Coordinates of C-alpha atoms in Angstrom, one line a residue:
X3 CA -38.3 -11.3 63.7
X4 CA -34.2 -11.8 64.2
X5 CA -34.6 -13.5 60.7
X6 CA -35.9 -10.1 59.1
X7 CA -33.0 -8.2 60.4
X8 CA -30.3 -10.6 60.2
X9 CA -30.8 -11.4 56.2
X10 CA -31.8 -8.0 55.0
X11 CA -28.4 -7.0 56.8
X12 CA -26.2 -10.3 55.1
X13 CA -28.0 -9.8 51.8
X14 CA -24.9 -8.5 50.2
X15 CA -22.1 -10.8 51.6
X16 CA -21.7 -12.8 48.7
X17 CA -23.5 -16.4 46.9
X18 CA -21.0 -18.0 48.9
X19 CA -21.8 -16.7 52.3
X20 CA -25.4 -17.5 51.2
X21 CA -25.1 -20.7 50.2
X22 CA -23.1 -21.2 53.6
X23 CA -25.7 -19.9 55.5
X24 CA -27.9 -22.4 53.3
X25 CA -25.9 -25.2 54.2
X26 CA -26.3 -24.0 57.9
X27 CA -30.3 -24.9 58.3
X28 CA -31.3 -28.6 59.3
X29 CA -34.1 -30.1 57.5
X30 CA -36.7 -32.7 58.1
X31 CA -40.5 -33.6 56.4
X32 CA -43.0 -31.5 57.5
X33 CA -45.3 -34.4 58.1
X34 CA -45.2 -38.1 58.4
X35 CA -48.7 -38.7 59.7
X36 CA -50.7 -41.6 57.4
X37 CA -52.9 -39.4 54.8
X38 CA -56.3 -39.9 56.5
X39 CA -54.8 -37.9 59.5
X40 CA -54.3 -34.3 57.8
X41 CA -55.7 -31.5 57.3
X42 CA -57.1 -29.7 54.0
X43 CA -55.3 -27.3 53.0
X44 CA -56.9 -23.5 53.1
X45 CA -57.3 -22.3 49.9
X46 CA -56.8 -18.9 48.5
X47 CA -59.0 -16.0 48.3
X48 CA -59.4 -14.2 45.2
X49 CA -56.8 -12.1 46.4
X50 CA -54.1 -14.5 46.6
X51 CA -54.1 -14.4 50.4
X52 CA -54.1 -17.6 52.6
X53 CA -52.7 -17.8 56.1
X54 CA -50.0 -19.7 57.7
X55 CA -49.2 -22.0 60.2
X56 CA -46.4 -22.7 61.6
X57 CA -45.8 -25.3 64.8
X58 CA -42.7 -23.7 67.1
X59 CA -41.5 -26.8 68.8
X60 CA -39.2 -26.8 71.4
X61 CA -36.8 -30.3 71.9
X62 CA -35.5 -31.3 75.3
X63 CA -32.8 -33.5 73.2
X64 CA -29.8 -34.6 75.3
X65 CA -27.9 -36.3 72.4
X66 CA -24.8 -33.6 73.2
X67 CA -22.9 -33.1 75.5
X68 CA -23.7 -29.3 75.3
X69 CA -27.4 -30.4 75.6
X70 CA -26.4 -32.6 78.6
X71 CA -25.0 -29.9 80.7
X72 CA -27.9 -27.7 79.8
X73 CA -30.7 -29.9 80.5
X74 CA -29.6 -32.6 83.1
X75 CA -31.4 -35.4 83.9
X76 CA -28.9 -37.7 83.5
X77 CA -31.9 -40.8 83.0
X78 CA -32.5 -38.9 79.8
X79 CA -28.9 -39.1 78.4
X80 CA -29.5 -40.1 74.3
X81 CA -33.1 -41.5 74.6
X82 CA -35.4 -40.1 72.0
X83 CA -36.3 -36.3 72.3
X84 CA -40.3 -35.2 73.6
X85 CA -41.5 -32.1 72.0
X86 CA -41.3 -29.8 75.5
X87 CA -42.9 -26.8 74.2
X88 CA -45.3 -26.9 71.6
X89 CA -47.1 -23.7 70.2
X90 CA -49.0 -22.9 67.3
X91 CA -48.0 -19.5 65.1
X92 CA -51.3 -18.7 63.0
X93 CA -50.4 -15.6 60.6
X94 CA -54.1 -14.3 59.3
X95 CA -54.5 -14.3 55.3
X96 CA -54.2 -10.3 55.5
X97 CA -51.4 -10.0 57.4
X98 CA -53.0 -7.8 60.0
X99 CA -52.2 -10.3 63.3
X100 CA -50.4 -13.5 64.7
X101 CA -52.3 -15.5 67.1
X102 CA -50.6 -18.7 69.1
X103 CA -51.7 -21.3 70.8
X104 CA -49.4 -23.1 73.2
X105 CA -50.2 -26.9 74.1
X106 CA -49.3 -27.9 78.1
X107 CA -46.8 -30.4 77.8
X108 CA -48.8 -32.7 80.2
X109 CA -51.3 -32.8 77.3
X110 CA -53.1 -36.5 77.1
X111 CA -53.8 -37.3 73.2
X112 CA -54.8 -39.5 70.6
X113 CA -51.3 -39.9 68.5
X114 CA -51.4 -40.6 64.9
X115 CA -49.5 -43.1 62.7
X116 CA -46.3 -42.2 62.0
X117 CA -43.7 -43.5 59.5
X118 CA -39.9 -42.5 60.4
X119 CA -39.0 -40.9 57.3
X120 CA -35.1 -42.1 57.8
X121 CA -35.6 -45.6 59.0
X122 CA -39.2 -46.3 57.8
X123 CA -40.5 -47.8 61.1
X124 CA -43.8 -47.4 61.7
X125 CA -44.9 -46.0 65.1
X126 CA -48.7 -47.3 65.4
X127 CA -51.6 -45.0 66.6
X128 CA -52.1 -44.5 70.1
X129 CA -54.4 -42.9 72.8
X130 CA -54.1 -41.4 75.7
X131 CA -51.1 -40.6 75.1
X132 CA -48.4 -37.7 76.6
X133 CA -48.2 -35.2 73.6
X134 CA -44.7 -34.6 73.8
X135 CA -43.9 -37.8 73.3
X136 CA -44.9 -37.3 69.5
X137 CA -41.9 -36.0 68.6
X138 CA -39.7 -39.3 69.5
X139 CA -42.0 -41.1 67.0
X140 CA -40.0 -40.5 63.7
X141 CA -39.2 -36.4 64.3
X142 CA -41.2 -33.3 64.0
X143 CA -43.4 -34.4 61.9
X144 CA -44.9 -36.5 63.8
X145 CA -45.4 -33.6 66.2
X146 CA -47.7 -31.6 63.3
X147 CA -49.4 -34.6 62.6
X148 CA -50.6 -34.8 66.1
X149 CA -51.4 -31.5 66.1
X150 CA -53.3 -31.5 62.6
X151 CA -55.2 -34.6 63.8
X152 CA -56.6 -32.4 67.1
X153 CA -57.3 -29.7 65.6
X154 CA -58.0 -29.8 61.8
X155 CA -55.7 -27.2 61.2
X156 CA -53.7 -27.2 58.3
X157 CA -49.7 -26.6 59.4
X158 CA -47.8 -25.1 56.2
X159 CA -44.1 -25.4 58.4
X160 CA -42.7 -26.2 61.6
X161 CA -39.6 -24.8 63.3
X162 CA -37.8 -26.7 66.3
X163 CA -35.1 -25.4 68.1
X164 CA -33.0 -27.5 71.4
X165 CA -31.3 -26.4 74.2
X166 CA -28.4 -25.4 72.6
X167 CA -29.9 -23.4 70.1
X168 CA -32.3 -21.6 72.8
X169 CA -29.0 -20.5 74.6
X170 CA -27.1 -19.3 71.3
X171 CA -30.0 -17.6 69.8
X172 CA -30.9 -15.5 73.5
X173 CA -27.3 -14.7 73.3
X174 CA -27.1 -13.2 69.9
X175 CA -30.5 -11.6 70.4
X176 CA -29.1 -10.1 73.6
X177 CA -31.2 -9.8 76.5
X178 CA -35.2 -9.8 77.0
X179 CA -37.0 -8.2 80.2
X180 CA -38.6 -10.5 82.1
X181 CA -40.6 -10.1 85.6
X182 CA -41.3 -11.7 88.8
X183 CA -43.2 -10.5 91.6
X184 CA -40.7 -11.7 94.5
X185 CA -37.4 -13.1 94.6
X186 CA -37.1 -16.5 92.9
X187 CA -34.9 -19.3 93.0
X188 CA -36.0 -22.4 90.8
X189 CA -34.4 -25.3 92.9
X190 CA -35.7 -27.8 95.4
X191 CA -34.6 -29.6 98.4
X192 CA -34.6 -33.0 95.9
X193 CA -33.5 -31.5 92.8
X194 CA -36.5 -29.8 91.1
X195 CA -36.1 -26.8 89.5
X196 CA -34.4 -24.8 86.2
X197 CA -32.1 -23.3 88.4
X198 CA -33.6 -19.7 88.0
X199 CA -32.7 -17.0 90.2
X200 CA -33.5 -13.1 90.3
X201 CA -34.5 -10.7 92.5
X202 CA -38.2 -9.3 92.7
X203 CA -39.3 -7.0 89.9
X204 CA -38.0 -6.8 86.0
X205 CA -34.4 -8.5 84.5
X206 CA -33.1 -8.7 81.5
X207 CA -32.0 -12.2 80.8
X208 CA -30.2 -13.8 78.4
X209 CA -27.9 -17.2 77.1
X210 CA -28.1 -19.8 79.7
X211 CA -30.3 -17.6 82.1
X212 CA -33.2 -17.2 79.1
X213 CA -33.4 -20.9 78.7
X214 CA -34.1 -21.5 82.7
X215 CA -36.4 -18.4 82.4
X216 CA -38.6 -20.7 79.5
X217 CA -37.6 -24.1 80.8
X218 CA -39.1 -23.3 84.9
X219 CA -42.1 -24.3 85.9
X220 CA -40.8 -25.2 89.7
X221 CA -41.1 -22.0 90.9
X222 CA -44.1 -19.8 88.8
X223 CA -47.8 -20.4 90.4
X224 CA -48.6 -23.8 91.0
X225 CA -45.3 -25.2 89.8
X226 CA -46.7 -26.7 86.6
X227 CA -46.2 -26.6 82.9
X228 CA -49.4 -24.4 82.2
X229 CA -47.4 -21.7 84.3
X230 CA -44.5 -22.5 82.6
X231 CA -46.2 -21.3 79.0
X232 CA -47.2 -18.0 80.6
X233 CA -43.6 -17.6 81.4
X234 CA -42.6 -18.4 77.7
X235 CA -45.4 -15.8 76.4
X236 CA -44.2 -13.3 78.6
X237 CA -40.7 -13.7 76.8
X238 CA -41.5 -14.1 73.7
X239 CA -43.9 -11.0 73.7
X240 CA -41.0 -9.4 75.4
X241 CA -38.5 -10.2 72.6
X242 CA -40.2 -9.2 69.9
X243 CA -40.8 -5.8 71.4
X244 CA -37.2 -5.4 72.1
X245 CA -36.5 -6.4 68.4
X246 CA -38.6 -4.0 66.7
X247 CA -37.1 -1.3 69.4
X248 CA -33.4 -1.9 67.6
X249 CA -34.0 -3.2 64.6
X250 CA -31.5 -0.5 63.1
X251 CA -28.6 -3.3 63.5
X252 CA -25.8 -1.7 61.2
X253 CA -22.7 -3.7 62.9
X254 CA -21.4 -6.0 59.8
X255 CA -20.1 -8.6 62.7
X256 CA -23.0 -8.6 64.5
X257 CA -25.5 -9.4 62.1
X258 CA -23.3 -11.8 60.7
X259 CA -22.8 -13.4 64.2
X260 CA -27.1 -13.4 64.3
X261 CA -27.3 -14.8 60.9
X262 CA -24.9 -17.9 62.1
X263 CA -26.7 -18.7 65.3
X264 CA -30.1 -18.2 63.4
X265 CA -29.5 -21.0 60.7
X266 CA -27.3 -23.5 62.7
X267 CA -30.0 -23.1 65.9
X268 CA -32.6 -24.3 64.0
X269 CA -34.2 -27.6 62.3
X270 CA -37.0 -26.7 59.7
X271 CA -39.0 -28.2 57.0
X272 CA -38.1 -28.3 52.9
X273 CA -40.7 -25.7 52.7
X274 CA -38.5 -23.1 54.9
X275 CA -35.1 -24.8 54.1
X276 CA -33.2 -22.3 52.7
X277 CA -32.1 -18.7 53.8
X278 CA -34.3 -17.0 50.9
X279 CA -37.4 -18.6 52.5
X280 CA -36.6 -18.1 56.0
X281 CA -36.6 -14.1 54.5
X282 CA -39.8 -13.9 53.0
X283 CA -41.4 -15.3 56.3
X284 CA -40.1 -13.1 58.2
X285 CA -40.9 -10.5 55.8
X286 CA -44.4 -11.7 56.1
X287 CA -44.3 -11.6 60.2
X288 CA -42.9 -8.0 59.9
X289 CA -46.5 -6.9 58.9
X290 CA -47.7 -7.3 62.0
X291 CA -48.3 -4.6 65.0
X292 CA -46.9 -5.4 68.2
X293 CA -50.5 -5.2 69.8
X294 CA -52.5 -7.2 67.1
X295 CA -50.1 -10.3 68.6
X296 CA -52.2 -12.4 70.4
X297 CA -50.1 -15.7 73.3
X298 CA -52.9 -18.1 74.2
X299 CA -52.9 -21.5 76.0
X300 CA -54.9 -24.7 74.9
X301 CA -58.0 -24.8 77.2
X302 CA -57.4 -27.9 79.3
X303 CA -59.1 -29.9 82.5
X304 CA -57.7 -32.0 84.5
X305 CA -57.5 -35.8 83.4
X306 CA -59.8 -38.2 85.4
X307 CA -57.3 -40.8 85.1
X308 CA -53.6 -39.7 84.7
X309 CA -53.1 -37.6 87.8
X310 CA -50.9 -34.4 87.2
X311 CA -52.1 -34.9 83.4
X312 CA -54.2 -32.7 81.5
X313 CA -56.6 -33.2 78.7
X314 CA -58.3 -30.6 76.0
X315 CA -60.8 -28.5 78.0
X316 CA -64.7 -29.8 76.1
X317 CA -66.2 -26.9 74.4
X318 CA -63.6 -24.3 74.9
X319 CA -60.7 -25.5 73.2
X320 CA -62.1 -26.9 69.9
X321 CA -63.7 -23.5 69.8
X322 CA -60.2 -21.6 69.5
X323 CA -59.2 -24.4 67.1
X324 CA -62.1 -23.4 65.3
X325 CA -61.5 -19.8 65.3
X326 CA -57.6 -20.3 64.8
X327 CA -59.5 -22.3 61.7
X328 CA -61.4 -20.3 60.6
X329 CA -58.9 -17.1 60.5
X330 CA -60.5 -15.3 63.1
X331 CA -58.5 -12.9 65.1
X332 CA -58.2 -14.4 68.8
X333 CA -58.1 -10.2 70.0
X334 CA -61.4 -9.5 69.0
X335 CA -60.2 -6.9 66.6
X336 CA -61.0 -8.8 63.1
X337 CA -62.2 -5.6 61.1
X338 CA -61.0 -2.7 63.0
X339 CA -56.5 -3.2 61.6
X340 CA -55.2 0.3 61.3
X341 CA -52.3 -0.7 58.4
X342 CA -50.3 2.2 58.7
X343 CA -49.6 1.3 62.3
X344 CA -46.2 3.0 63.9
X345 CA -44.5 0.3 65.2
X346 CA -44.8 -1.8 61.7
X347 CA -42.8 -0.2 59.0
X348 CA -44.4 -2.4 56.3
X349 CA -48.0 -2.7 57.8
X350 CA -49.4 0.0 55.4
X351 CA -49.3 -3.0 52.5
X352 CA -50.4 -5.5 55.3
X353 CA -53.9 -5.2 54.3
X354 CA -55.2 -5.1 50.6
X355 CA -58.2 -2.8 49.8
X356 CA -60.3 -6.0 49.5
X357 CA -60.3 -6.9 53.3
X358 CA -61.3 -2.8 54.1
X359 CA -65.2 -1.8 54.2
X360 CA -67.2 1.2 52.4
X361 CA -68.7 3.4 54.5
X362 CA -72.2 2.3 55.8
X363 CA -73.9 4.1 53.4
X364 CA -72.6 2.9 50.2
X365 CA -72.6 -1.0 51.4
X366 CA -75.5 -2.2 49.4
X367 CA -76.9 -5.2 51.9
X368 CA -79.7 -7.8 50.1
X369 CA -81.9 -9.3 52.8
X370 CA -83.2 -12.6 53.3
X371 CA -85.5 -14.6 55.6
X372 CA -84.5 -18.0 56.3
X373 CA -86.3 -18.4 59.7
X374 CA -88.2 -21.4 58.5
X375 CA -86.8 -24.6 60.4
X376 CA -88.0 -28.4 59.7
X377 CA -91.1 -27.3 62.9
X378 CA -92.4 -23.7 62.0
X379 CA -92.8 -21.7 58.8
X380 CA -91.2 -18.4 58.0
X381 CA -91.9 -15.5 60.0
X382 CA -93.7 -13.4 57.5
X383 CA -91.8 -10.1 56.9
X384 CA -88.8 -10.6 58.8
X385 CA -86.3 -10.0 56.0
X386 CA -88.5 -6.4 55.9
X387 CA -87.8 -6.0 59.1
X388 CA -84.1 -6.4 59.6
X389 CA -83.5 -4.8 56.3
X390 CA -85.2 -1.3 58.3
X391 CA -83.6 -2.6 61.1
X392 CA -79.8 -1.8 58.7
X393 CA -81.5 1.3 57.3
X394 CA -81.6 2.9 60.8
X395 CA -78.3 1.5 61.5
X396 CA -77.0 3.6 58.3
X397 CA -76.9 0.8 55.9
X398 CA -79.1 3.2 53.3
X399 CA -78.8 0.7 50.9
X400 CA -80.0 -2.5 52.8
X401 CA -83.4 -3.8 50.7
X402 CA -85.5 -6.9 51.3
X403 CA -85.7 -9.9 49.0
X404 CA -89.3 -11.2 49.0
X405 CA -88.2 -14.3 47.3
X406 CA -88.8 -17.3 48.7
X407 CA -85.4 -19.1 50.5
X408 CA -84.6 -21.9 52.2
X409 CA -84.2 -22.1 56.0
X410 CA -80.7 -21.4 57.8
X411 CA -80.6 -22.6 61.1
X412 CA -78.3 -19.8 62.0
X413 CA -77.6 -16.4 60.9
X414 CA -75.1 -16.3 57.7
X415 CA -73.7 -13.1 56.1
X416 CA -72.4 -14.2 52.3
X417 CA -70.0 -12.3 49.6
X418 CA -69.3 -13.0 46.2
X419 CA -65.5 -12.1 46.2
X420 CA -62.4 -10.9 47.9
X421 CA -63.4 -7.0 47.7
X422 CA -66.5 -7.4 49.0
X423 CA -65.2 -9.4 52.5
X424 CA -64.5 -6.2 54.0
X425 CA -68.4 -4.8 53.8
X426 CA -69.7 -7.8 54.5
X427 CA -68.1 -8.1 58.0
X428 CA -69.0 -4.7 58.4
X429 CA -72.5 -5.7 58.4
X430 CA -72.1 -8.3 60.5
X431 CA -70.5 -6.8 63.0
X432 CA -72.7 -3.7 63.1
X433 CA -75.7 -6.3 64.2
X434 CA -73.4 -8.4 66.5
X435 CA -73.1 -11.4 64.1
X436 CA -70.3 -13.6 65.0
X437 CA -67.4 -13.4 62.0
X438 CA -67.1 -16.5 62.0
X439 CA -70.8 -16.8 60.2
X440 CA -69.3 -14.7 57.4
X441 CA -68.9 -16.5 54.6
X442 CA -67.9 -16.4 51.1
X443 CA -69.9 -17.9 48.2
X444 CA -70.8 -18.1 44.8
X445 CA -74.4 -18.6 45.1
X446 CA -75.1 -14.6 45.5
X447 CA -74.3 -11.5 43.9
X448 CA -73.4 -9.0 46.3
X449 CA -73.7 -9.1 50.1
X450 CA -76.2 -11.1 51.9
X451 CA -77.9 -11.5 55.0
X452 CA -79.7 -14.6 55.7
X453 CA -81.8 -14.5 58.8
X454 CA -82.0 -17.7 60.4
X455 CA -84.1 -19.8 62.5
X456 CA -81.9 -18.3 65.4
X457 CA -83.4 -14.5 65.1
X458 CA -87.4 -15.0 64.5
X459 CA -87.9 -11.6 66.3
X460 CA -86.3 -8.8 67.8
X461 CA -84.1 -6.3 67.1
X462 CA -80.9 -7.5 69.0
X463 CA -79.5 -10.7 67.6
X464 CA -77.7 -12.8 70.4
X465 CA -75.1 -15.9 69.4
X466 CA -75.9 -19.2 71.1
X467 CA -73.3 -19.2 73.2
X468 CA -71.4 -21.9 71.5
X469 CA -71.2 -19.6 68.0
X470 CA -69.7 -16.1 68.9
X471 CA -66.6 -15.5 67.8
X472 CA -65.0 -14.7 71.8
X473 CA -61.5 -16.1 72.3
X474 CA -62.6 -18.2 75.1
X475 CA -61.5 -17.1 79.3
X476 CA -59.9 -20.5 79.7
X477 CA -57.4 -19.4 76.9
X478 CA -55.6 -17.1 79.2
X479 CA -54.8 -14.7 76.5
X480 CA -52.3 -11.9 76.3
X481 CA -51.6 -9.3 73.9
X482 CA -48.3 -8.7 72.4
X483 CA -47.9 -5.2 73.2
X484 CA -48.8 -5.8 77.5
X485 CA -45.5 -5.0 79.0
X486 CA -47.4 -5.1 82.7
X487 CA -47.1 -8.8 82.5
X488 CA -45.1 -10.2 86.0
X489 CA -45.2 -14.0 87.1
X490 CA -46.2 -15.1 89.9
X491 CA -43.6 -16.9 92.5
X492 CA -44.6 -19.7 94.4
X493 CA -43.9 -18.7 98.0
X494 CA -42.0 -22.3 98.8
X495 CA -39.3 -20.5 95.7
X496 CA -38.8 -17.7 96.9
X497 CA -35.2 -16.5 99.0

């Protein structure tokens, strides 16, 4: 978001201040991780559109003496750097929200291969492993392949940032409301603690202050590092609503000041190495309303084994994986975007006529029955009766195919192309189909409903419980646009 204010505003300064800026941005391979490790790569709808993926990571580096005196822990001095704060930036192929999902730093993985892309050492698989350690094994991209290991996610860039560059970049932003619900001071008796300190209620922080704000977690709930990535949420949520608030930045110095700090702050990959690319992403996040931003955290559990540690929560957390996978919108709002938003100048070309639905009545809707499974045969005139079932819904045009079609074990919604995406998730959602069971495909001609095994009667179709399309409780999620959000100050922090 500073990136789409500070290059539109720099754009005329001259090739040389561009290529200066250019010469600015630190680069490193996106990922390092042995082949049989990634991810696939999404392909494009017919439209063109795919989504991104982009891994913020956060480096407790002390290899300066600026990032010495900023992060302490002397012990620390020069050893290799741990990936701190991990989170996950998923941009949907339409453009019409951002969903991320923070990892706990206390995180206990399976790390992948790596090959240090300088030195060539290879850094061996291991398990149960600390997951910021990943980045110390060769750089940050060992950090995405750990991540597209876990979650079958396919990361297009990464962005990483230290403590230097957390300080410079709060201070060009300027300062970001944050809130506590009682006094706080982040320092222990034997050392513990950011240093934090404010008085009950809302402060706008910024510099060294926004770095303790996103580095405590000695002070907020039960002093660990799943509180601490509420705290960060909170900011970042914060920030970007104070940057689309003042995005009218017309002071030459200023934006030249912004565009310094943003390219010498950060270390990307080729993909994003060069001021013109750093543009059209940020062009890309621009789209985006405020409120269709979505901050979650990783489910996790306790480890059995590593007390203090935490390991992915079963169930829950490869199910937002899956629906960060499958581009479904962790808000619940796939479906219902409103492009010409206010607070997004550009979100009325966010989203292309193909991701929008016809009205009920003009969404022509072939039924099928596919309710036979390997034990029972077909129920006899079930695609009739969910094709009446759409009729009285308003689907006029819903028919039944009396063709004979093999079983589905679930219940499937398929489209031909692009243009037809839009109606078919209207469908779906109009008989409480998960999205996530909509699917594109060339086998049909127009848009399909498969009945499956899992609706042999009835007129309300219910999700097993692992399939619907919910961002799960244990996520913790919260909405960009929630300015109510306060943390919670452990009463042994507070003054």
């Amino acid at each position: 978001m500073v990136l789409a204010v500070v290059i539109s505003g720099t754009a005329g300064a001259g090739y040389l201040y561009y290529r200066h800026l250019n010469a600015n941005i630190k680069k490193d391979p996106l990922n390092i991780g042995a082949p049989r490790d990634r991810a696939t790569k999404v392909r494009a709808n017919a439209a063109g559109q795919t989504p991104l993926n982009i891994l913020l990571i956060g480096s407790d580096a002390r290899n300066s003496k600026e990032n010495q005196k900023l992060g302490g822990a002397k012990d620390t001095y020069n050893t290799a750097p741990r990936a701190d704060v991990q989170m996950l930036l998923h941009v949907s192929a339409d453009r019409t929200n951002i969903s991320a999902v923070s990892m706990p730093r206390d995180t206990l993985l399976d790390l992948p291969q790596c090959t240090d892309p300088e030195t060539g050492d290879v850094y061996e698989a291991r398990s149960n492993t600390i997951t910021n350690d990943s980045l110390g094994r060769g750089g940050p991209g060992c950090t995405v392949a750990t991540w597209e290991k876990l979650t079958d996610i396919h990361i297009d860039h990464f962005m990483m940032i230290d403590f230097a560059g957390v300080v410079s970049m709060a201070d060009a932003v300027g300062g970001v409301p944050v809130c506590v619900d009682a006094n706080i001071h982040s320092k222990s008796s034997d050392g513990h603690g950011s240093g934090l300190k404010l008085k009950k209620g809302t402060t706008s922080v910024k510099g060294v202050q926004a770095l303790e704000w996103l580095r405590t977690r000695y002070g907020f709930e039960d002093n660990t590092d799943i509180a601490r990535a509420k705290a960060q949420h909170q900011y970042m949520n914060s920030m970007v609503r104070e940057l689309r608030a003042n995005a009218t930045l017309s002071n030459p110095n200023k934006l030249r000041t912004l565009a310094e700090t943003a390219t010498r702050a950060l270390t990307v990959d080729e993909g994003l190495g060069t001021v013109a690319k750093l543009y059209d992403l940020s062009k890309e996040l621009r789209k985006v309303p405020t409120d269709r931003i979505t901050m979650t955290t990783m489910p996790w559990q306790y480890s059995t084994t590593s007390p203090g540690r935490v390991v992915p929560r079963p169930g829950d957390a490869a199910k937002l994986f899956r629906l960060v996978r499958e581009d479904i919108a962790l808000d619940g709002k796939d479906g219902t975007a409103t492009p010409d938003s206010p607070d997004s100048p550009d979100a009325a070309d966010s989203a292309s006529a193909a991701d929008r639905a016809a009205a009920d009545d003009r969404i022509a809707v072939r039924v099928e029955n596919g309710t036979r499974d390997s034990e029972r045969a077909a129920v006899e005139g079930r695609a009739d009766a969910v094709a009446d079932l759409l009729v009285g819904k308003g689907f006029a045009k819903a028919v039944a195919d009396p063709s004979a079609v093999d079983g589905e074990k679930t219940t499937v919604v398929r489209y031909p192309s692009a243009e037809l995406k839009g109606d078919a998730r209207r469908v779906a959602e109009a008989l409480g189909v998960p999205l996530g069971s909509v699917k594109r495909s060339t086998d049909v001609s127009g848009v399909t409903l498969v009945v499956g095994a899992d609706w042999r009667s009835g007129t309300a179709y219910k999700a097993a419980k692992d399939d619907d399309d919910s961002t799960p409780d244990t996520a913790e999620a919260i909405n960009g646009s929630d300015e109510k959000q306060c943390m919670h100050v452990n009463p042994d922090y507070t003054y």
